[in-house]
CSV table of C-alpha atoms in Angstrom, one decimal:
chain,number,residue,atom,x,y,z
A,177,MET,CA,-49.8,48.6,27.7
A,178,THR,CA,-47.4,49.8,30.5
A,179,SER,CA,-43.9,48.4,30.5
A,180,ASN,CA,-43.0,46.3,33.2
A,181,PRO,CA,-39.2,47.2,33.6
A,182,GLY,CA,-38.6,43.9,35.6
A,183,HIS,CA,-39.1,41.6,32.4
A,184,ASP,CA,-36.2,40.7,30.2
A,185,PRO,CA,-35.8,43.2,27.2
A,186,PHE,CA,-36.2,40.6,24.9
A,187,ASP,CA,-39.6,39.8,26.0
A,188,LEU,CA,-40.9,42.8,24.0
A,189,GLU,CA,-42.4,44.2,27.0
A,190,PHE,CA,-45.3,41.6,27.5
A,191,GLU,CA,-47.5,41.6,30.6
A,192,ALA,CA,-47.9,38.0,30.8
A,193,ASP,CA,-46.6,34.7,28.6
A,194,ASP,CA,-49.5,34.9,26.3
A,195,GLU,CA,-50.7,38.3,26.0
A,196,PHE,CA,-48.8,40.8,23.8
A,197,THR,CA,-50.3,44.2,23.0
A,198,SER,CA,-49.9,45.1,19.1
A,199,PRO,CA,-51.6,48.2,17.9
A,200,ALA,CA,-51.5,47.0,14.4
A,201,SER,CA,-53.1,43.7,15.1
A,202,ASP,CA,-56.3,45.1,16.7
A,203,ALA,CA,-57.2,46.9,13.1
A,204,TRP,CA,-58.2,43.6,11.4
A,205,ARG,CA,-60.6,42.9,14.5
A,206,GLU,CA,-62.2,46.6,14.4
A,207,THR,CA,-62.6,46.8,10.5
A,208,PRO,CA,-65.9,45.0,9.6
A,209,MET,CA,-64.8,42.0,7.7
A,210,ALA,CA,-67.9,40.3,6.3
A,211,PRO,CA,-68.7,41.3,2.8
A,212,ALA,CA,-72.0,42.5,1.5
A,213,ALA,CA,-74.0,39.6,0.1
A,214,GLY,CA,-73.6,39.5,-3.8
A,215,ALA,CA,-70.7,42.3,-3.6
A,216,ASP,CA,-67.2,41.9,-4.5
A,217,PRO,CA,-64.6,42.6,-1.6
A,218,PHE,CA,-62.0,43.3,-3.9
A,219,ALA,CA,-63.4,45.1,-6.5
A,220,ASP,CA,-61.2,48.2,-6.0
A,221,PHE,CA,-58.2,46.0,-6.5
A,222,PRO,CA,-55.9,45.6,-9.8
A,223,PRO,CA,-55.7,42.5,-11.4
A,224,ALA,CA,-53.4,40.3,-9.5
A,225,ARG,CA,-51.4,38.9,-12.4
A,226,GLU,CA,-51.5,39.1,-16.2
A,227,PRO,CA,-54.2,37.2,-18.0
A,228,GLU,CA,-51.9,35.1,-20.2
A,229,ILE,CA,-50.0,33.6,-17.3
A,230,ARG,CA,-53.2,32.0,-16.3
A,231,GLY,CA,-54.7,31.0,-19.6
A,232,PHE,CA,-57.2,33.4,-19.1
A,233,ASP,CA,-60.7,33.2,-21.5
A,234,GLY,CA,-61.7,37.0,-21.8
A,235,GLY,CA,-63.7,37.2,-18.6
A,236,ASP,CA,-63.5,39.4,-15.5
A,237,PRO,CA,-59.8,39.1,-14.6
A,238,LEU,CA,-60.2,40.3,-11.0
A,239,GLY,CA,-63.3,38.1,-10.8
A,240,ASP,CA,-61.4,35.1,-12.3
A,241,ASP,CA,-58.5,35.3,-9.8
A,242,LEU,CA,-60.8,35.5,-6.5
A,243,HIS,CA,-63.6,33.5,-6.9
A,244,GLN,CA,-62.2,30.3,-8.8
A,245,PRO,CA,-59.5,27.8,-7.3
A,246,ASP,CA,-56.0,27.9,-8.3
A,247,PRO,CA,-55.0,25.3,-10.4
A,248,PRO,CA,-52.3,22.9,-9.3
A,249,ARG,CA,-49.1,24.7,-9.5
A,250,ALA,CA,-45.4,23.0,-9.9
A,251,GLN,CA,-43.6,23.2,-6.4
A,252,VAL,CA,-40.9,25.4,-7.1
A,253,PRO,CA,-38.8,27.7,-4.7
A,254,ASN,CA,-40.6,30.9,-3.8
A,255,PRO,CA,-37.9,33.3,-5.0
A,256,VAL,CA,-39.1,36.2,-1.9
A,257,HIS,CA,-38.5,33.6,0.5
A,258,GLU,CA,-35.2,32.6,-0.9
A,259,MET,CA,-34.2,36.1,-1.2
A,260,ILE,CA,-35.6,36.9,2.4
A,261,ALA,CA,-33.7,33.8,3.8
A,262,GLY,CA,-30.3,34.4,1.9
A,263,ALA,CA,-30.3,38.0,3.2
A,264,GLU,CA,-30.8,37.1,6.7
A,265,ALA,CA,-28.3,34.7,6.4
A,266,ALA,CA,-25.8,37.2,6.3
A,267,LEU,CA,-26.6,38.7,9.9
A,268,GLY,CA,-26.7,37.1,13.2
A,269,GLU,CA,-29.8,35.1,14.0
A,270,HIS,CA,-32.5,36.3,16.2
A,271,THR,CA,-34.1,34.2,19.3
A,272,LEU,CA,-38.1,34.2,20.2
A,273,PRO,CA,-39.1,35.5,23.7
A,274,ARG,CA,-40.9,33.2,25.9
A,275,ILE,CA,-44.3,32.7,23.9
A,276,THR,CA,-47.2,30.3,23.3
A,277,ILE,CA,-48.0,29.5,19.6
A,278,HIS,CA,-50.7,27.6,18.3
A,279,VAL,CA,-51.0,26.2,14.6
A,280,PHE,CA,-54.0,25.1,13.2
A,281,CYS,CA,-53.3,23.3,9.8
A,282,VAL,CA,-55.4,21.5,7.1
A,283,GLN,CA,-52.8,19.3,5.6
A,284,PRO,CA,-50.6,16.7,7.5
A,285,GLU,CA,-47.3,18.1,5.5
A,286,THR,CA,-47.9,21.1,6.9
A,287,ALA,CA,-48.2,19.9,10.5
A,288,ASP,CA,-45.0,18.1,10.1
A,289,LEU,CA,-43.4,21.0,8.7
A,290,VAL,CA,-44.2,23.1,11.6
A,291,GLU,CA,-43.2,20.5,14.2
A,292,ARG,CA,-39.8,20.4,12.5
A,293,ALA,CA,-39.6,24.4,12.3
A,294,ALA,CA,-40.8,24.1,16.3
A,295,ALA,CA,-37.7,21.9,17.4
A,296,ASP,CA,-35.3,24.7,15.6
A,297,ARG,CA,-32.6,25.8,18.0
A,298,ARG,CA,-33.9,29.8,17.7
A,299,MET,CA,-37.4,28.4,18.8
A,300,GLU,CA,-36.2,26.6,22.2
A,301,ARG,CA,-38.1,29.4,24.1
A,302,ALA,CA,-41.6,29.4,22.5
A,303,ALA,CA,-44.2,26.6,23.0
A,304,VAL,CA,-46.0,25.4,19.9
A,305,VAL,CA,-48.8,23.5,19.7
A,306,VAL,CA,-49.9,22.0,16.4
A,307,ARG,CA,-53.5,21.0,15.7
A,308,MET,CA,-55.4,19.8,12.6
A,309,GLY,CA,-58.6,21.9,11.7
A,310,GLY,CA,-57.4,25.0,9.9
A,311,LEU,CA,-59.6,28.1,10.5
A,312,THR,CA,-62.7,26.5,11.5
A,313,GLY,CA,-60.9,24.6,14.0
A,314,ALA,CA,-59.2,27.9,15.5
A,315,PHE,CA,-62.6,29.4,15.7
A,316,GLU,CA,-64.2,26.4,17.4
A,317,THR,CA,-61.2,26.1,20.0
A,318,TYR,CA,-61.3,30.0,20.9
A,319,GLN,CA,-65.0,30.2,22.0
A,320,ASN,CA,-63.8,28.5,25.2
A,321,GLN,CA,-60.6,29.4,25.8
A,322,PRO,CA,-58.1,32.6,25.5
A,323,THR,CA,-55.8,32.9,22.2
A,324,PRO,CA,-52.1,32.8,23.0
A,325,SER,CA,-49.4,35.2,21.5
A,326,LEU,CA,-49.5,34.0,18.1
A,327,VAL,CA,-51.8,31.9,16.0
A,328,MET,CA,-51.3,30.5,12.6
A,329,VAL,CA,-53.9,29.1,10.6
A,330,GLU,CA,-53.6,27.1,7.2
A,331,SER,CA,-56.6,27.4,4.5
A,332,LEU,CA,-56.9,25.9,1.2
A,333,ASP,CA,-60.2,28.1,0.2
A,334,PRO,CA,-61.1,30.6,-2.3
A,335,ALA,CA,-60.2,34.4,-1.1
A,336,PRO,CA,-64.1,35.5,0.1
A,337,GLN,CA,-64.3,32.1,2.0
A,338,LEU,CA,-61.1,33.0,3.8
A,339,ILE,CA,-61.7,36.3,4.2
A,340,ALA,CA,-65.4,35.1,6.1
A,341,GLN,CA,-63.9,32.7,8.0
A,342,LEU,CA,-61.0,35.2,9.5
A,343,ASP,CA,-64.2,37.5,10.2
A,344,GLN,CA,-65.4,34.8,12.5
A,345,LEU,CA,-61.9,34.0,13.9
A,346,ALA,CA,-61.6,37.7,14.6
A,347,GLU,CA,-64.3,37.9,17.0
A,348,VAL,CA,-63.0,35.5,19.4
A,349,CYS,CA,-59.3,36.6,19.4
A,350,ASP,CA,-58.2,38.5,22.3
A,351,PRO,CA,-56.5,41.6,21.9
A,352,GLY,CA,-52.6,41.6,21.0
A,353,THR,CA,-52.8,38.3,19.4
A,354,LYS,CA,-50.9,38.0,16.2
A,355,VAL,CA,-52.3,35.8,13.3
A,356,VAL,CA,-50.5,34.5,10.4
A,357,VAL,CA,-52.1,32.7,7.5
A,358,ILE,CA,-50.6,29.9,5.5
A,359,GLY,CA,-52.6,30.1,2.2
A,360,ALA,CA,-52.6,28.6,-1.4
A,361,ALA,CA,-53.0,31.4,-3.7
A,362,ASN,CA,-50.1,33.2,-4.4
A,363,ASP,CA,-52.2,36.6,-5.1
A,364,ILE,CA,-51.1,40.0,-4.2
A,365,ALA,CA,-54.6,41.5,-4.1
A,366,LEU,CA,-55.6,39.0,-1.1
A,367,TYR,CA,-52.0,39.5,0.1
A,368,ARG,CA,-52.7,43.3,0.6
A,369,GLU,CA,-56.2,42.9,2.0
A,370,LEU,CA,-55.4,40.5,4.4
A,371,MET,CA,-52.4,43.2,5.5
A,372,ARG,CA,-55.1,45.8,5.5
A,373,ARG,CA,-57.3,43.9,7.8
A,374,GLY,CA,-54.1,43.6,10.3
A,375,VAL,CA,-53.1,39.9,9.4
A,376,SER,CA,-49.5,39.9,10.6
A,377,GLU,CA,-48.0,38.0,7.8
A,378,TYR,CA,-49.4,35.6,4.9
A,379,LEU,CA,-47.1,32.5,3.7
A,380,VAL,CA,-47.9,30.7,0.1
A,381,PRO,CA,-46.1,26.9,-0.3
A,382,PRO,CA,-43.8,25.6,-1.0
A,383,LEU,CA,-42.3,26.5,2.5
A,384,ASN,CA,-39.3,24.8,4.7
A,385,PRO,CA,-38.5,25.3,8.2
A,386,LEU,CA,-36.3,27.6,8.4
A,387,GLN,CA,-38.7,30.2,6.5
A,388,VAL,CA,-41.4,29.3,8.8
A,389,VAL,CA,-38.9,30.1,12.0
A,390,ARG,CA,-37.5,33.5,10.4
A,391,THR,CA,-41.2,34.6,9.5
A,392,VAL,CA,-42.3,34.1,13.2
A,393,THR,CA,-38.8,35.4,14.9
A,394,SER,CA,-39.5,38.6,12.8
A,395,LEU,CA,-43.0,39.5,14.0
A,396,TYR,CA,-41.2,39.5,17.5
A,397,ALA,CA,-37.8,41.5,16.3
A,398,ASP,CA,-37.8,44.7,19.0
A,399,PRO,CA,-36.3,47.6,16.7
A,400,SER,CA,-35.0,49.1,20.1
A,401,ALA,CA,-32.6,46.0,20.9
A,402,PRO,CA,-29.1,45.8,20.3
A,403,PHE,CA,-27.2,44.8,16.7
A,404,VAL,CA,-27.1,41.1,16.8
A,405,GLY,CA,-23.7,40.2,15.0
A,406,ARG,CA,-23.0,37.0,13.1
A,407,GLN,CA,-20.9,34.5,15.6
A,408,ILE,CA,-18.6,31.9,14.0
A,409,ALA,CA,-17.4,29.0,16.4
A,410,PHE,CA,-13.8,27.3,15.6
A,411,CYS,CA,-13.3,23.9,17.4
A,412,GLY,CA,-10.3,21.9,16.9
A,413,ALA,CA,-11.4,18.2,16.2
A,414,LYS,CA,-8.2,17.2,18.6
A,415,GLY,CA,-5.4,19.2,20.3
A,416,GLY,CA,-2.8,20.6,18.2
A,417,SER,CA,-4.7,20.8,15.1
A,418,GLY,CA,-4.3,24.5,14.7
A,419,ALA,CA,-8.0,25.7,15.2
A,420,SER,CA,-6.9,28.7,17.2
A,421,THR,CA,-4.4,29.9,14.2
A,422,VAL,CA,-7.4,29.3,11.7
A,423,ALA,CA,-9.7,31.4,13.8
A,424,HIS,CA,-7.1,34.1,14.6
A,425,ASN,CA,-6.2,34.4,10.7
A,426,VAL,CA,-10.0,34.6,9.6
A,427,ALA,CA,-10.7,37.1,12.1
A,428,TYR,CA,-7.9,39.3,10.8
A,429,SER,CA,-8.9,38.6,6.9
A,430,ILE,CA,-12.7,39.7,7.7
A,431,THR,CA,-11.4,43.1,9.2
A,432,GLU,CA,-8.5,43.8,6.7
A,433,ARG,CA,-9.6,41.8,3.4
A,434,LEU,CA,-13.4,42.6,3.7
A,435,HIS,CA,-13.2,45.8,5.4
A,436,THR,CA,-15.8,44.8,8.2
A,437,GLY,CA,-15.5,45.0,12.0
A,438,ALA,CA,-15.3,42.0,13.9
A,439,VAL,CA,-14.3,41.0,17.5
A,440,LEU,CA,-12.2,37.8,18.3
A,441,VAL,CA,-13.0,36.0,21.6
A,442,ASP,CA,-10.5,33.6,23.0
A,443,LEU,CA,-12.4,31.5,25.4
A,444,ASP,CA,-9.7,29.2,26.2
A,445,LEU,CA,-9.2,30.9,29.5
A,446,ALA,CA,-6.2,29.1,30.9
A,447,PHE,CA,-4.0,28.6,27.7
A,448,GLY,CA,-5.3,31.1,25.1
A,449,THR,CA,-2.9,32.2,22.4
A,450,ALA,CA,-4.6,35.1,20.8
A,451,GLY,CA,-2.7,37.7,22.7
A,452,LEU,CA,0.6,36.2,21.7
A,453,ASP,CA,-0.5,35.8,18.0
A,454,PHE,CA,-1.6,39.7,18.2
A,455,ASN,CA,1.2,41.0,20.2
A,456,GLN,CA,-1.3,42.2,22.7
A,457,ASP,CA,-1.2,42.0,26.6
A,458,PRO,CA,-4.4,43.6,27.9
A,459,LEU,CA,-4.9,44.0,31.6
A,460,GLN,CA,-8.5,42.7,31.3
A,461,GLY,CA,-10.0,40.3,29.1
A,462,VAL,CA,-12.8,37.6,28.7
A,463,ALA,CA,-12.0,36.1,32.1
A,464,ASP,CA,-13.3,39.2,34.0
A,465,ALA,CA,-16.3,39.8,31.9
A,466,LEU,CA,-17.3,35.8,32.8
A,467,SER,CA,-16.9,36.8,36.3
A,468,GLN,CA,-19.5,39.9,36.4
A,469,PRO,CA,-21.5,39.4,33.1
A,470,ASP,CA,-24.8,41.1,34.5
A,471,ARG,CA,-22.3,44.2,34.9
A,472,LEU,CA,-21.1,44.2,31.0
A,473,ASP,CA,-22.1,47.0,29.5
A,474,PRO,CA,-21.3,48.6,26.0
A,475,VAL,CA,-18.8,51.3,28.1
A,476,LEU,CA,-17.2,48.4,30.2
A,477,MET,CA,-16.9,45.9,27.1
A,478,ASP,CA,-14.9,48.5,25.1
A,479,ARG,CA,-12.3,49.3,28.4
A,480,MET,CA,-12.0,45.1,28.2
A,481,MET,CA,-11.4,44.8,24.5
A,482,ALA,CA,-7.7,45.3,23.0
A,483,ARG,CA,-7.4,46.9,19.6
A,484,CYS,CA,-5.9,45.0,17.3
A,485,THR,CA,-6.6,47.1,14.1
A,486,GLU,CA,-9.0,49.9,13.1
A,487,ARG,CA,-11.7,47.4,12.8
A,488,LEU,CA,-10.7,44.2,14.9
A,489,SER,CA,-11.0,44.1,18.7
A,490,LEU,CA,-9.7,41.2,21.1
A,491,PHE,CA,-11.4,39.9,23.9
A,492,ALA,CA,-8.2,37.6,25.2
A,493,ALA,CA,-7.9,35.2,27.8
A,494,PRO,CA,-5.5,35.9,30.9
A,495,ALA,CA,-3.8,32.4,29.7
A,496,THR,CA,-2.7,31.9,33.6
A,497,LEU,CA,-3.4,29.1,36.1
A,498,ASP,CA,-3.8,31.4,38.9
A,499,ASN,CA,-7.6,30.3,39.0
A,500,ASP,CA,-9.6,27.6,38.3
A,501,TYR,CA,-12.0,29.1,36.1
A,502,ASP,CA,-15.2,27.5,37.5
A,503,ILE,CA,-17.5,29.8,35.4
A,504,GLY,CA,-20.8,28.4,34.4
A,505,ALA,CA,-22.9,27.7,31.4
A,506,GLU,CA,-25.0,30.8,31.9
A,507,ALA,CA,-22.2,33.3,32.2
A,508,TYR,CA,-20.9,32.2,28.9
A,509,ASP,CA,-24.2,32.3,27.3
A,510,GLU,CA,-24.8,36.1,28.5
A,511,VAL,CA,-21.3,37.3,27.8
A,512,THR,CA,-21.3,35.8,24.1
A,513,GLN,CA,-24.8,37.4,23.6
A,514,LYS,CA,-23.6,40.8,24.9
A,515,ILE,CA,-20.5,40.8,22.8
A,516,ARG,CA,-22.5,40.0,19.5
A,517,SER,CA,-24.1,43.7,19.8
A,518,ALA,CA,-20.5,44.9,19.4
A,519,ALA,CA,-19.4,44.0,15.9
A,520,PRO,CA,-21.1,42.5,12.5
A,521,PHE,CA,-19.1,39.2,13.1
A,522,VAL,CA,-17.9,37.9,16.4
A,523,VAL,CA,-15.1,34.8,16.4
A,524,LEU,CA,-15.0,32.7,19.1
A,525,ASP,CA,-11.9,30.8,19.3
A,526,LEU,CA,-13.2,27.5,21.6
A,527,PRO,CA,-10.6,25.1,23.6
A,528,HIS,CA,-10.5,21.4,23.0
A,529,LEU,CA,-12.6,20.2,25.7
A,530,TRP,CA,-16.1,19.0,26.2
A,531,THR,CA,-18.5,21.0,28.7
A,532,ALA,CA,-22.0,22.1,28.9
A,533,TRP,CA,-20.9,25.5,27.9
A,534,THR,CA,-19.0,24.5,24.8
A,535,ARG,CA,-21.9,22.0,23.7
A,536,LYS,CA,-24.2,25.4,23.9
A,537,ILE,CA,-21.9,27.7,21.9
A,538,LEU,CA,-21.6,25.1,19.1
A,539,LEU,CA,-25.2,24.3,18.7
A,540,SER,CA,-26.2,28.0,19.0
A,541,SER,CA,-23.5,29.8,16.8
A,542,ASP,CA,-24.7,31.1,13.4
A,543,ASP,CA,-21.4,29.3,11.9
A,544,LEU,CA,-19.1,26.4,13.0
A,545,VAL,CA,-16.1,25.7,11.9
A,546,ILE,CA,-14.3,22.4,12.7
A,547,VAL,CA,-10.2,22.2,12.1
A,548,ALA,CA,-9.4,18.6,11.7
A,549,THR,CA,-5.6,17.0,10.9
A,550,PRO,CA,-5.8,13.9,8.6
A,551,ASP,CA,-5.2,11.5,10.9
A,552,LEU,CA,-7.9,8.7,12.2
A,553,ALA,CA,-8.2,10.5,15.6
A,554,SER,CA,-9.4,13.6,14.1
A,555,LEU,CA,-11.6,11.7,12.0
A,556,ARG,CA,-13.5,10.0,14.8
A,557,ASN,CA,-13.9,13.1,16.6
A,558,ALA,CA,-14.8,15.3,13.8
A,559,LYS,CA,-17.4,12.8,12.7
A,560,ASN,CA,-18.9,12.6,16.4
A,561,MET,CA,-19.3,16.5,16.1
A,562,ILE,CA,-20.7,16.8,13.1
A,563,ASP,CA,-23.4,14.2,13.8
A,564,LEU,CA,-24.3,15.8,16.9
A,565,VAL,CA,-24.4,19.2,15.0
A,566,ARG,CA,-26.8,17.5,12.1
A,567,ARG,CA,-29.3,16.1,14.8
A,568,ALA,CA,-29.4,19.0,17.3
A,569,ARG,CA,-29.3,21.8,14.1
A,570,PRO,CA,-31.7,20.1,11.1
A,571,ASN,CA,-32.2,23.0,9.7
A,572,ASP,CA,-29.0,24.5,9.5
A,573,ALA,CA,-26.1,24.5,7.0
A,574,PRO,CA,-23.5,21.5,8.2
A,575,PRO,CA,-20.3,22.7,9.7
A,576,ARG,CA,-17.5,23.7,7.7
A,577,LEU,CA,-14.3,21.5,7.8
A,578,VAL,CA,-11.0,22.7,7.5
A,579,LEU,CA,-8.2,20.3,6.9
A,580,ASN,CA,-4.9,21.5,8.5
A,581,GLN,CA,-1.4,20.6,8.4
A,582,VAL,CA,-1.5,18.3,5.2
A,583,GLY,CA,1.3,16.9,3.8
A,584,VAL,CA,3.8,16.3,6.8
A,585,PRO,CA,6.8,14.4,5.5
A,586,GLY,CA,7.0,11.0,6.5
A,587,ARG,CA,3.6,10.6,8.2
A,588,PRO,CA,1.2,8.6,6.7
A,589,GLU,CA,-2.2,10.4,6.3
A,590,ILE,CA,-5.7,10.0,5.2
A,591,PRO,CA,-6.2,11.3,1.8
A,592,VAL,CA,-8.4,14.7,2.0
A,593,LYS,CA,-11.0,13.1,-0.2
A,594,ASP,CA,-11.3,9.7,1.6
A,595,PHE,CA,-11.4,12.1,4.9
A,596,GLY,CA,-14.5,14.1,3.4
A,597,GLU,CA,-16.2,11.0,2.2
A,598,ALA,CA,-16.3,9.7,5.4
A,599,LEU,CA,-17.9,12.6,7.0
A,600,GLY,CA,-20.0,13.3,4.3
A,601,LEU,CA,-18.6,16.5,3.8
A,602,THR,CA,-16.6,18.4,1.3
A,603,PRO,CA,-13.6,20.3,3.3
A,604,SER,CA,-13.9,23.8,2.7
A,605,LEU,CA,-10.3,24.4,2.9
A,606,SER,CA,-7.0,22.3,3.1
A,607,LEU,CA,-4.0,23.9,4.4
A,608,PRO,CA,-0.6,22.7,3.5
A,609,PHE,CA,1.9,21.9,6.3
A,610,ASP,CA,4.5,24.9,5.9
A,611,PRO,CA,6.2,24.7,9.8
A,612,LYS,CA,8.5,27.7,8.4
A,613,LEU,CA,5.4,30.1,7.7
A,614,PHE,CA,3.1,29.2,10.4
A,615,GLY,CA,6.1,29.4,13.2
A,616,GLN,CA,7.7,32.6,11.7
A,617,ALA,CA,4.1,34.3,11.9
A,618,ALA,CA,3.5,33.0,15.5
A,619,ASN,CA,7.0,34.1,16.8
A,620,ASN,CA,6.4,37.5,15.3
A,621,GLY,CA,3.1,38.2,16.6
A,622,GLN,CA,1.9,38.7,12.8
A,623,MET,CA,-1.0,37.1,10.9
A,624,LEU,CA,-0.1,34.9,7.6
A,625,CYS,CA,-1.0,37.6,5.3
A,626,GLU,CA,1.2,40.2,6.8
A,627,VAL,CA,4.2,37.6,6.5
A,628,ALA,CA,3.4,36.0,3.1
A,629,PRO,CA,0.4,37.4,1.5
A,630,LYS,CA,0.9,35.4,-1.8
A,631,SER,CA,1.3,32.2,-0.1
A,632,ARG,CA,-1.3,29.3,-0.4
A,633,ALA,CA,-2.2,29.2,3.2
A,634,ALA,CA,-2.7,33.3,3.1
A,635,GLU,CA,-5.1,32.8,0.1
A,636,GLY,CA,-6.8,29.9,1.5
A,637,ILE,CA,-7.5,31.8,4.8
A,638,ASP,CA,-8.9,34.8,2.6
A,639,TYR,CA,-11.1,32.3,0.7
A,640,LEU,CA,-12.2,30.8,3.8
A,641,ALA,CA,-13.3,34.2,5.1
A,642,GLN,CA,-15.2,35.3,2.4
A,643,GLN,CA,-17.3,31.8,2.5
A,644,ILE,CA,-18.1,32.7,6.2
A,645,ALA,CA,-18.9,36.6,5.8
A,646,ARG,CA,-20.6,35.9,2.4
A,647,ARG,CA,-19.3,38.9,0.9
A,648,ASP,CA,-16.4,39.9,-1.4
A,649,PRO,CA,-13.5,42.1,-1.1
A,650,PRO,CA,-14.2,45.6,-2.3
A,651,PRO,CA,-12.6,46.4,-5.3
A,652,ILE,CA,-9.3,47.9,-5.6
A,653,GLN,CA,-8.8,51.3,-6.8
A,654,LYS,CA,-6.3,51.8,-9.4
A,655,THR,CA,-4.3,54.8,-9.4
A,656,SER,CA,-2.3,56.6,-12.2
A,657,LEU,CA,1.0,58.1,-12.5
A,658,PHE,CA,-0.3,61.5,-13.1
A,659,GLY,CA,-3.0,60.9,-10.1
A,660,SER,CA,0.1,59.9,-7.6
A,661,LEU,CA,2.2,62.9,-8.8
A,662,PHE,CA,-0.7,65.6,-8.4
A,663,LYS,CA,-1.1,64.2,-4.6
A,664,ARG,CA,2.4,64.4,-4.0
A,665,LYS,CA,2.3,68.5,-4.4
């Protein structure tokens, strides 16, 4: 395959919408797949599992595993799938290129599962067609039409019959087509044979939509593509709720308490306060990047960002009213995607306004934190936002809710418990009203943990940062008196 420099780099150098070239996928068509009559195609493989697990009666364990249908199993979570999903959840999410996916199901439940996965935000660029018929239906379909980029087939048949049907499908598949099989047998011998023949992936129920999404996206992950950091968006339920303060302190805690890199992006171009909170006044910032998104590369990005600490970089807002900042949603999307390659965590401080680009960022971020105050207006706005996010992101975790300014003297408030119950969401953090601490930190250009590291607010921010980053702080190394004396010498 020859590379086309005019194509999008995330398309993995494909030559057409439905034509991908993958050297590994050709192997399963070149290998003779039809087993000889009467011969066991898996004779060289070790037993797939211990005999006593299956109630083995003393016969050939390999023959029993491969020639007899598996007994019904309880629908328990697949530990391998859960482990992979948990590991990938700590990183930024990849999206698919513009491809076509055909899925041939046997069970209606699988078809419903795939349709829910196709509606996921990470697969918005893919065209997914779901049909019934399994492997037989796929073979009949592609006798008269070309195969798409990816074919997913479901089969409940025993291993020999599954292999024979895949042999027929291989004869009508175009070069470069990837194949994913959804089977019923959790069998390592069958998995190895399918991988040897070039099948891209073998999935075993029970599955959930997010596992299907991550399986598909991993097939088209470009090893040469830039690293994708985790994007966390902070948004206030109403003006003055303190979302910017929480976002800035969480970004600082991620870097200084958890010892990892992060970029804070202030997207409130007219009234952003990140520069004030970190005592920074950079000449360039996020507005310059948004005005020329096509020119933004790692070198220019590094020049535009201010260095707050060794690990924390800041894309500051100009915070002036000289311009109208009439910037399209495409520019925001392109710039935020490029910034994600700069650090493991990208914290977005969103202004309290509703536009096409704020909606896009809210729905495309890996984590969403809504900051509210315990009053009726915040409750109404937070409910609208949470309902929208739940409808648009059914396969993602719900947003995190932070209640700020709790306990203002003399102000009637909605109790924290009632606030959470009305939203169907338990608040991740409740910050007490402490005007002296927050005011001192803001006026000094410092974070809460710098002014009062033992305060309830600083400890709460550290807890929220750990929950968002999905990691614990490194252990504190204790030094002895003798060790410090030797160091002084």
